[in-house]
PDB file of C-alpha atoms in Angstrom:
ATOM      1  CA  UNK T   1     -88.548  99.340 -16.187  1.00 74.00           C
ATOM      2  CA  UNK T   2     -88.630 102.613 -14.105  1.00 86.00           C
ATOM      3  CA  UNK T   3     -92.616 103.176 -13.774  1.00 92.00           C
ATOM      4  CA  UNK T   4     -92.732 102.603  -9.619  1.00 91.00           C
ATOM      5  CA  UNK T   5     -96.390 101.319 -10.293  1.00 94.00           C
ATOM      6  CA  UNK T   6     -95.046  99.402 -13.595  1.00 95.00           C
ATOM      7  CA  UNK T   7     -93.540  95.925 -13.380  1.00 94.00           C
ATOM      8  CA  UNK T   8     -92.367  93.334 -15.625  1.00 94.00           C
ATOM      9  CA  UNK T   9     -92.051  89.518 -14.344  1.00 94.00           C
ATOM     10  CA  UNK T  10     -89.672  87.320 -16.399  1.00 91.00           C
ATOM     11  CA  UNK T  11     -87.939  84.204 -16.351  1.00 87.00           C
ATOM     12  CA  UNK T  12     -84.633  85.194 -14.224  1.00 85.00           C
ATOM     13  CA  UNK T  13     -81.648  84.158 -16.475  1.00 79.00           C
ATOM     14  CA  UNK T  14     -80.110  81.698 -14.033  1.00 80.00           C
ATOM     15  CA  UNK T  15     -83.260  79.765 -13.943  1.00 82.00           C
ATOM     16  CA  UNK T  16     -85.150  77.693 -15.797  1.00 84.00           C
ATOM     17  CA  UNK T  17     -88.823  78.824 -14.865  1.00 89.00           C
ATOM     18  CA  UNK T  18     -90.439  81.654 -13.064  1.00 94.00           C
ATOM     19  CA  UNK T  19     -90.551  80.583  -9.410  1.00 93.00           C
ATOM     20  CA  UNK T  20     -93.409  80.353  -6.610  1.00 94.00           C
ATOM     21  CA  UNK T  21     -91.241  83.085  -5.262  1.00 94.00           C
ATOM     22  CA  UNK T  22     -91.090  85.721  -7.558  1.00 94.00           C
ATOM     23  CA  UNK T  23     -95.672  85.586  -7.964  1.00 94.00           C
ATOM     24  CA  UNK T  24     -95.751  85.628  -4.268  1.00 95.00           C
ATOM     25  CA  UNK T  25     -93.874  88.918  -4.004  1.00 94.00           C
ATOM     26  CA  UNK T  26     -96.238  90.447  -6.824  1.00 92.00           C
ATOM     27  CA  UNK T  27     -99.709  89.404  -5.171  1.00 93.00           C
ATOM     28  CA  UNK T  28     -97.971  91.017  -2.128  1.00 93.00           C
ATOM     29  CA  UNK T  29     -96.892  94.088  -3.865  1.00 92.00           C
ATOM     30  CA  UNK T  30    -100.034  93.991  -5.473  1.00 92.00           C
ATOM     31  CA  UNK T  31    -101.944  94.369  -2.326  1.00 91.00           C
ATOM     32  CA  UNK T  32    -100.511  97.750  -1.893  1.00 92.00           C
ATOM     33  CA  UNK T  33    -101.942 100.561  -3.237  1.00 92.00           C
ATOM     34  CA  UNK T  34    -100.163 102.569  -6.478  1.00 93.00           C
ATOM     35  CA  UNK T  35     -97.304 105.112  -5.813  1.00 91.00           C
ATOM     36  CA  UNK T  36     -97.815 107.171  -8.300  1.00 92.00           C
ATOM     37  CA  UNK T  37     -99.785 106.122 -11.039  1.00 93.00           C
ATOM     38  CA  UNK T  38    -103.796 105.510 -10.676  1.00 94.00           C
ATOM     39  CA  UNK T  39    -103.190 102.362 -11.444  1.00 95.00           C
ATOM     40  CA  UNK T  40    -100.693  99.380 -10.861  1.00 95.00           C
ATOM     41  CA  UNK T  41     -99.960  96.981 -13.792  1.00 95.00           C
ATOM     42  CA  UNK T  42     -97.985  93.746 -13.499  1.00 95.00           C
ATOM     43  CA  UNK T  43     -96.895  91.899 -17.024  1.00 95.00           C
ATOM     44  CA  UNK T  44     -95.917  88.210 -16.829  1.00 95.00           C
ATOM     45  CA  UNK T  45     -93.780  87.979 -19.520  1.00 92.00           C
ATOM     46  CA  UNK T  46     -93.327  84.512 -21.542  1.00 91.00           C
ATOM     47  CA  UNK T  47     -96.031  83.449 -18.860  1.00 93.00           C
ATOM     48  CA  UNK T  48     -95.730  80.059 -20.306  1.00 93.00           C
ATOM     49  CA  UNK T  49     -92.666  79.317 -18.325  1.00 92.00           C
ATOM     50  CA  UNK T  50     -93.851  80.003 -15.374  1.00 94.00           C
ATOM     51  CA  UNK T  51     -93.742  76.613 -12.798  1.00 93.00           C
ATOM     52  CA  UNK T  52     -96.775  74.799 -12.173  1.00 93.00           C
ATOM     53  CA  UNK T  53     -96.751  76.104  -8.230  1.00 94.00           C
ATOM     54  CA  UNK T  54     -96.843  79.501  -9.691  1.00 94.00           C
ATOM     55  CA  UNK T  55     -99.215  79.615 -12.107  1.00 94.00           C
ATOM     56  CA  UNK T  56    -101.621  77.833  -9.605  1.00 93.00           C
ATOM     57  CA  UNK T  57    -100.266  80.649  -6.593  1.00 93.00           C
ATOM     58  CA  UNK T  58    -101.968  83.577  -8.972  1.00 93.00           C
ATOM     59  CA  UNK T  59    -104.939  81.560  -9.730  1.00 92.00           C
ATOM     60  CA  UNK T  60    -107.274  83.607  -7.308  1.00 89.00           C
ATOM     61  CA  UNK T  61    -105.909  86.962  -7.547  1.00 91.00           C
ATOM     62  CA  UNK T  62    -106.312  86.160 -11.515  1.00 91.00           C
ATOM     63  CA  UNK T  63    -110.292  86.201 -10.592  1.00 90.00           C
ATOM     64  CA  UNK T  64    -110.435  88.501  -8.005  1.00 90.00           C
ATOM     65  CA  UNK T  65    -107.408  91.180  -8.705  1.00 89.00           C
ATOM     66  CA  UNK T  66    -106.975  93.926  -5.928  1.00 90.00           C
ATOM     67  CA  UNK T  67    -108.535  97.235  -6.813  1.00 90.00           C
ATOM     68  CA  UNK T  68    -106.198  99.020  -9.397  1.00 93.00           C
ATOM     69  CA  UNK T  69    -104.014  96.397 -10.315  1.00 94.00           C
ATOM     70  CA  UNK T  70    -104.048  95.181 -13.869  1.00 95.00           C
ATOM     71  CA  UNK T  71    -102.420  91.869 -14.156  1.00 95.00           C
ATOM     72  CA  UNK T  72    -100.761  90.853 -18.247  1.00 95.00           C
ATOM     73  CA  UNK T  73     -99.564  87.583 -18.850  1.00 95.00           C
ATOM     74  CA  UNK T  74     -97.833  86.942 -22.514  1.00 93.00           C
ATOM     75  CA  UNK T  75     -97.925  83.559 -24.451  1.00 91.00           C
ATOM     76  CA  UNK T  76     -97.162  82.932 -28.071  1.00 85.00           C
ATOM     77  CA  UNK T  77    -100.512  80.962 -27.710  1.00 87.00           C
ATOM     78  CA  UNK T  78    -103.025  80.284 -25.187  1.00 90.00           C
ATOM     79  CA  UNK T  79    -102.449  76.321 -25.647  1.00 90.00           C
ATOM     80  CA  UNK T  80     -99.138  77.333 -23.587  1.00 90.00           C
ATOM     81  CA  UNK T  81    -100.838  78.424 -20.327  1.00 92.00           C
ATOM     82  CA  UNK T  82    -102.474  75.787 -18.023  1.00 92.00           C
ATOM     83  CA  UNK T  83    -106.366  76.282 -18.980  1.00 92.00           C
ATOM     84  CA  UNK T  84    -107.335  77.252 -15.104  1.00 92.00           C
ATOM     85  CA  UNK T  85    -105.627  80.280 -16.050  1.00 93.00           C
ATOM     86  CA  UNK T  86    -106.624  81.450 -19.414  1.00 93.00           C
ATOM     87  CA  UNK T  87    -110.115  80.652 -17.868  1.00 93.00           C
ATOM     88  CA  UNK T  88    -109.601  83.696 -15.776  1.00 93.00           C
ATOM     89  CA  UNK T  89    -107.831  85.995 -18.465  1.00 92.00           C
ATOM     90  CA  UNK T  90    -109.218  87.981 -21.208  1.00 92.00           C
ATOM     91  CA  UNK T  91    -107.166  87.199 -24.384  1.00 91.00           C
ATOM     92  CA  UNK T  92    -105.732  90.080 -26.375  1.00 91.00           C
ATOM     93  CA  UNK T  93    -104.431  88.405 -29.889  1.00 86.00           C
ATOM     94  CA  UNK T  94    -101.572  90.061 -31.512  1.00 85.00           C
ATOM     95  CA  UNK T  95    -101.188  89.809 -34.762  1.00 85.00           C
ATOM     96  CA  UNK T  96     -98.015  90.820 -36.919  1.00 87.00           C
ATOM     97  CA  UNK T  97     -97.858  93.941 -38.884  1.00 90.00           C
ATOM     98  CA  UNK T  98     -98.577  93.936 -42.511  1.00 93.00           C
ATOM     99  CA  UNK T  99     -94.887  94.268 -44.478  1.00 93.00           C
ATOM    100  CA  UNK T 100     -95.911  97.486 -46.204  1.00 94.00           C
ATOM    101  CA  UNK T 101     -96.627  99.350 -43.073  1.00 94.00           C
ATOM    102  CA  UNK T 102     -93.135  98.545 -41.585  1.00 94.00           C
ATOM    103  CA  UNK T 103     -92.016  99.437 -44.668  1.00 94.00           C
ATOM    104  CA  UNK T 104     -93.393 102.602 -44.919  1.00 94.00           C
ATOM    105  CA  UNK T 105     -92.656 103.444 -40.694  1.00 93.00           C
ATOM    106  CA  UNK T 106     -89.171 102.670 -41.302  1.00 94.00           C
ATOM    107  CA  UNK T 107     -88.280 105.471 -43.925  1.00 94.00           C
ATOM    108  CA  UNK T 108     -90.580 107.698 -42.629  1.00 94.00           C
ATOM    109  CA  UNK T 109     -89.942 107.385 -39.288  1.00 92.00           C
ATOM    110  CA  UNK T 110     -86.348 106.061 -39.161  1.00 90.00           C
ATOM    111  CA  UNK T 111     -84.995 107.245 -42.559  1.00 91.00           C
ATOM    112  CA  UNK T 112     -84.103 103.796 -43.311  1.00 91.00           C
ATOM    113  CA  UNK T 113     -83.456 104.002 -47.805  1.00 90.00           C
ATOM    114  CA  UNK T 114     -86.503 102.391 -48.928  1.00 93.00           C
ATOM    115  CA  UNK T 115     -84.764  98.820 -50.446  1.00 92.00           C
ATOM    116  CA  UNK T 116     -83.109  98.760 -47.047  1.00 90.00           C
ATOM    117  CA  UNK T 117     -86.642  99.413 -45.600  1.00 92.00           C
ATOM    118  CA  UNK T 118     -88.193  96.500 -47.327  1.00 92.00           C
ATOM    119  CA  UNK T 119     -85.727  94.253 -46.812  1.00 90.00           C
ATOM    120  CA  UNK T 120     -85.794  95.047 -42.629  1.00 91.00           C
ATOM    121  CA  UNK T 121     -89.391  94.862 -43.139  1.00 92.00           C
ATOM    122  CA  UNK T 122     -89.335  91.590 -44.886  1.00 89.00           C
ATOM    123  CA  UNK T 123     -87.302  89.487 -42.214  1.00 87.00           C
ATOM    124  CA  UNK T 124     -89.212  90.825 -39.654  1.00 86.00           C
ATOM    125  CA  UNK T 125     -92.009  89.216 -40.443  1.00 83.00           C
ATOM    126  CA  UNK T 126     -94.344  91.315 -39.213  1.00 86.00           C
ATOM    127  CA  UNK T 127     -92.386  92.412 -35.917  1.00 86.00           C
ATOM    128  CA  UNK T 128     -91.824  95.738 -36.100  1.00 88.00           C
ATOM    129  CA  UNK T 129     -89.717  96.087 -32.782  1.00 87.00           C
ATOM    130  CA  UNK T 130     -87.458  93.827 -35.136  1.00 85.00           C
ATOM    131  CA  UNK T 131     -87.321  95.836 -37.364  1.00 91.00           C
ATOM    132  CA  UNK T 132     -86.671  98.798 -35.519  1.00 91.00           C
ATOM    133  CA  UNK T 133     -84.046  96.730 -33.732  1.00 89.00           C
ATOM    134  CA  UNK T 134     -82.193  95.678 -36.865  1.00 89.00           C
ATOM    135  CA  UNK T 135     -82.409  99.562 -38.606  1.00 90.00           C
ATOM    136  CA  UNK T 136     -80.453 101.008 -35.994  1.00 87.00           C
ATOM    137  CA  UNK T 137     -77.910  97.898 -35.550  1.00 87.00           C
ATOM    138  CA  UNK T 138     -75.681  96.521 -39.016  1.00 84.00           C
ATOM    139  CA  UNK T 139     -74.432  94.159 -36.762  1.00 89.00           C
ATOM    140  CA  UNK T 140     -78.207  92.329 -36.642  1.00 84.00           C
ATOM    141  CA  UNK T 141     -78.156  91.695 -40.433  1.00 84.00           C
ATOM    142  CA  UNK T 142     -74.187  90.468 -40.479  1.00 88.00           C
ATOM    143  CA  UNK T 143     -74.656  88.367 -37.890  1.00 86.00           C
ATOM    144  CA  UNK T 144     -77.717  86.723 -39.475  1.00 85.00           C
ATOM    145  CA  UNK T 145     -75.796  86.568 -42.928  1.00 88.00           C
ATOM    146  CA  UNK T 146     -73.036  84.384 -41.066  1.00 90.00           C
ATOM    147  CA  UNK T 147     -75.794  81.981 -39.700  1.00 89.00           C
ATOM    148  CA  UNK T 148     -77.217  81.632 -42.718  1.00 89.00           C
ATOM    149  CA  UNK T 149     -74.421  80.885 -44.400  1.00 92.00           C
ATOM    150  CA  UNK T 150     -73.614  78.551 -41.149  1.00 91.00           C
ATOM    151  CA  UNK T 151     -77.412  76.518 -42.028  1.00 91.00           C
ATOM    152  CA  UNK T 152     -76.283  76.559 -45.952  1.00 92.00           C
ATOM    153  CA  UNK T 153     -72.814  74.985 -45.358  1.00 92.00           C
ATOM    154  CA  UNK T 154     -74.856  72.663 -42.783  1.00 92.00           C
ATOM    155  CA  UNK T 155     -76.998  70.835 -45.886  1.00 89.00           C
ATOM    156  CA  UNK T 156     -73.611  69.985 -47.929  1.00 92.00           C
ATOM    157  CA  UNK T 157     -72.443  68.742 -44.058  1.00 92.00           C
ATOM    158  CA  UNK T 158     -71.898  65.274 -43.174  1.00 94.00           C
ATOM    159  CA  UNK T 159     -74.966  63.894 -40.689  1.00 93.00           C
ATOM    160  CA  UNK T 160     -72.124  64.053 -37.864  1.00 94.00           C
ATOM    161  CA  UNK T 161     -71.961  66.986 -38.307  1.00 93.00           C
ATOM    162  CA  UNK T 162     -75.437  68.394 -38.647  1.00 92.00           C
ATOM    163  CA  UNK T 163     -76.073  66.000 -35.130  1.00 94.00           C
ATOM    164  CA  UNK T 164     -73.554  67.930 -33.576  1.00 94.00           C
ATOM    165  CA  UNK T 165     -74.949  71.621 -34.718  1.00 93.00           C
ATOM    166  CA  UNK T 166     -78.457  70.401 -33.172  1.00 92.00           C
ATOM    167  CA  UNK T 167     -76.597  68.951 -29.838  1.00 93.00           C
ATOM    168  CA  UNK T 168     -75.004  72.376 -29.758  1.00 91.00           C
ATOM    169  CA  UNK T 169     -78.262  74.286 -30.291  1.00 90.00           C
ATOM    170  CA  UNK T 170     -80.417  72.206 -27.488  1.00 90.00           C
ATOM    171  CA  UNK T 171     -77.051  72.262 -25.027  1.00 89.00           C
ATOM    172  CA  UNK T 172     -77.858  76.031 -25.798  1.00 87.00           C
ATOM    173  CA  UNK T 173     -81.440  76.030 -25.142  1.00 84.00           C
ATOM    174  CA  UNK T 174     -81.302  74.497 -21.766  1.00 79.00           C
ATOM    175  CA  UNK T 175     -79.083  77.107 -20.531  1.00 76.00           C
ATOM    176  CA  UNK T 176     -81.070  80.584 -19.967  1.00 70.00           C
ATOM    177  CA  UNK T 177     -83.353  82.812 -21.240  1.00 67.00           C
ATOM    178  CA  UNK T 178     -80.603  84.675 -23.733  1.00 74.00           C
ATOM    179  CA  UNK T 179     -79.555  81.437 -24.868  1.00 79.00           C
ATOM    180  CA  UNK T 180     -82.513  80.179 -25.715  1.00 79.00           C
ATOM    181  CA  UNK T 181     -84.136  83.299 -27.331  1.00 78.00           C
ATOM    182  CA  UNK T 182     -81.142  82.749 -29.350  1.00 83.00           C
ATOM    183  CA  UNK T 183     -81.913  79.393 -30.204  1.00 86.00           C
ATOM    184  CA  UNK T 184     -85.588  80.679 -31.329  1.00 84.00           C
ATOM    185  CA  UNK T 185     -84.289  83.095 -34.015  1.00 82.00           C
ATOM    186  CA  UNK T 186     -81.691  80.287 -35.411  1.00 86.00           C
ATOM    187  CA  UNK T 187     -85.049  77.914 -35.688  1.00 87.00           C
ATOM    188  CA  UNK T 188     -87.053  80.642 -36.712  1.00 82.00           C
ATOM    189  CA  UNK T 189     -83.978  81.573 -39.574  1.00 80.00           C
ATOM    190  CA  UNK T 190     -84.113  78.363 -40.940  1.00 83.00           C
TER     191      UNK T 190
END
């Protein structure tokens, strides 16, 4: 996030979309020309939340970008996007890593022991920033081991209280972006 001729877009925490507001000042900082790089890129990140007013708002400079601008819009799928605009995109699929190769980057690269290595690799599930993440953090696996034991304890639980953990968990998800990222990897962990 230092590149002068590199930014990303994202949901701002305290909100629950990205706003008219924030495209409009891209497309106009778009319109100028690079500072230092030959070329200006702009990456929408979870593009998916993005309000209907924006989406719409980059429609045309979608089709017609300014000369040297290169405009990136993430989605887990294109089925999130409004169609009007994946109509104007060229889709790049990302696939996950295979386990092995994480494997192998992560004692190679990061001198993880190699059944630490395939167990990182393993709950990534392909991601290798995850894994990379978790490899220089012990804090990533403990907290996940006191989730899981949180989810285990929550199938001998009473159906009060299981109603309550999911209350918690959506109370959680209609706060912010952190919040529910968070909420993501607890779904994603069960």
């Amino acid at each position: 996030n230092r590149h002068p001729d590199v930014r990303v877009i994202q949901m701002p925490d305290d909100k629950r979309e990205i706003g008219i507001d924030q495209i409009r000042t891209v497309l106009h900082e778009a319109s100028l020309k690079p500072y230092e790089a030959a070329w200006k890129a702009y990456i929408v990140r979870d593009a998916e939340t993005m309000s209907e007013e924006a989406a719409n708002c980059l429609l045309k400079t979608l089709e017609e970008p300014p000369p040297q601008v290169v405009l990136m819009l993430t989605a887990p799928t294109p089925e999130a996007l409004l169609p009007t605009l994946v109509s104007r995109c060229q889709p790049i699929p990302m696939h996950p890593l295979p386990i092995s190769q994480i494997e192998t980057a992560l004692q190679t690269q990061f001198g993880c022991d190699p059944q630490r290595a395939g167990l990182l690799a393993r709950l990534s599930i392909g991601h290798v920033g995850l894994a990379i993440q978790a490899a220089g953090n012990q804090t990533i696996l403990e907290g996940r081991q006191r989730l899981l034991d949180r989810l285990a304890g929550l199938s001998r639980a009473t159906r009060v209280d299981r109603m309550a953990f999911a209350a918690e968990q959506a109370q959680r998800y209609g706060k912010d972006m952190p919040e529910r990222e968070s909420v993501h990897a607890v779904l994603d962990l069960w």
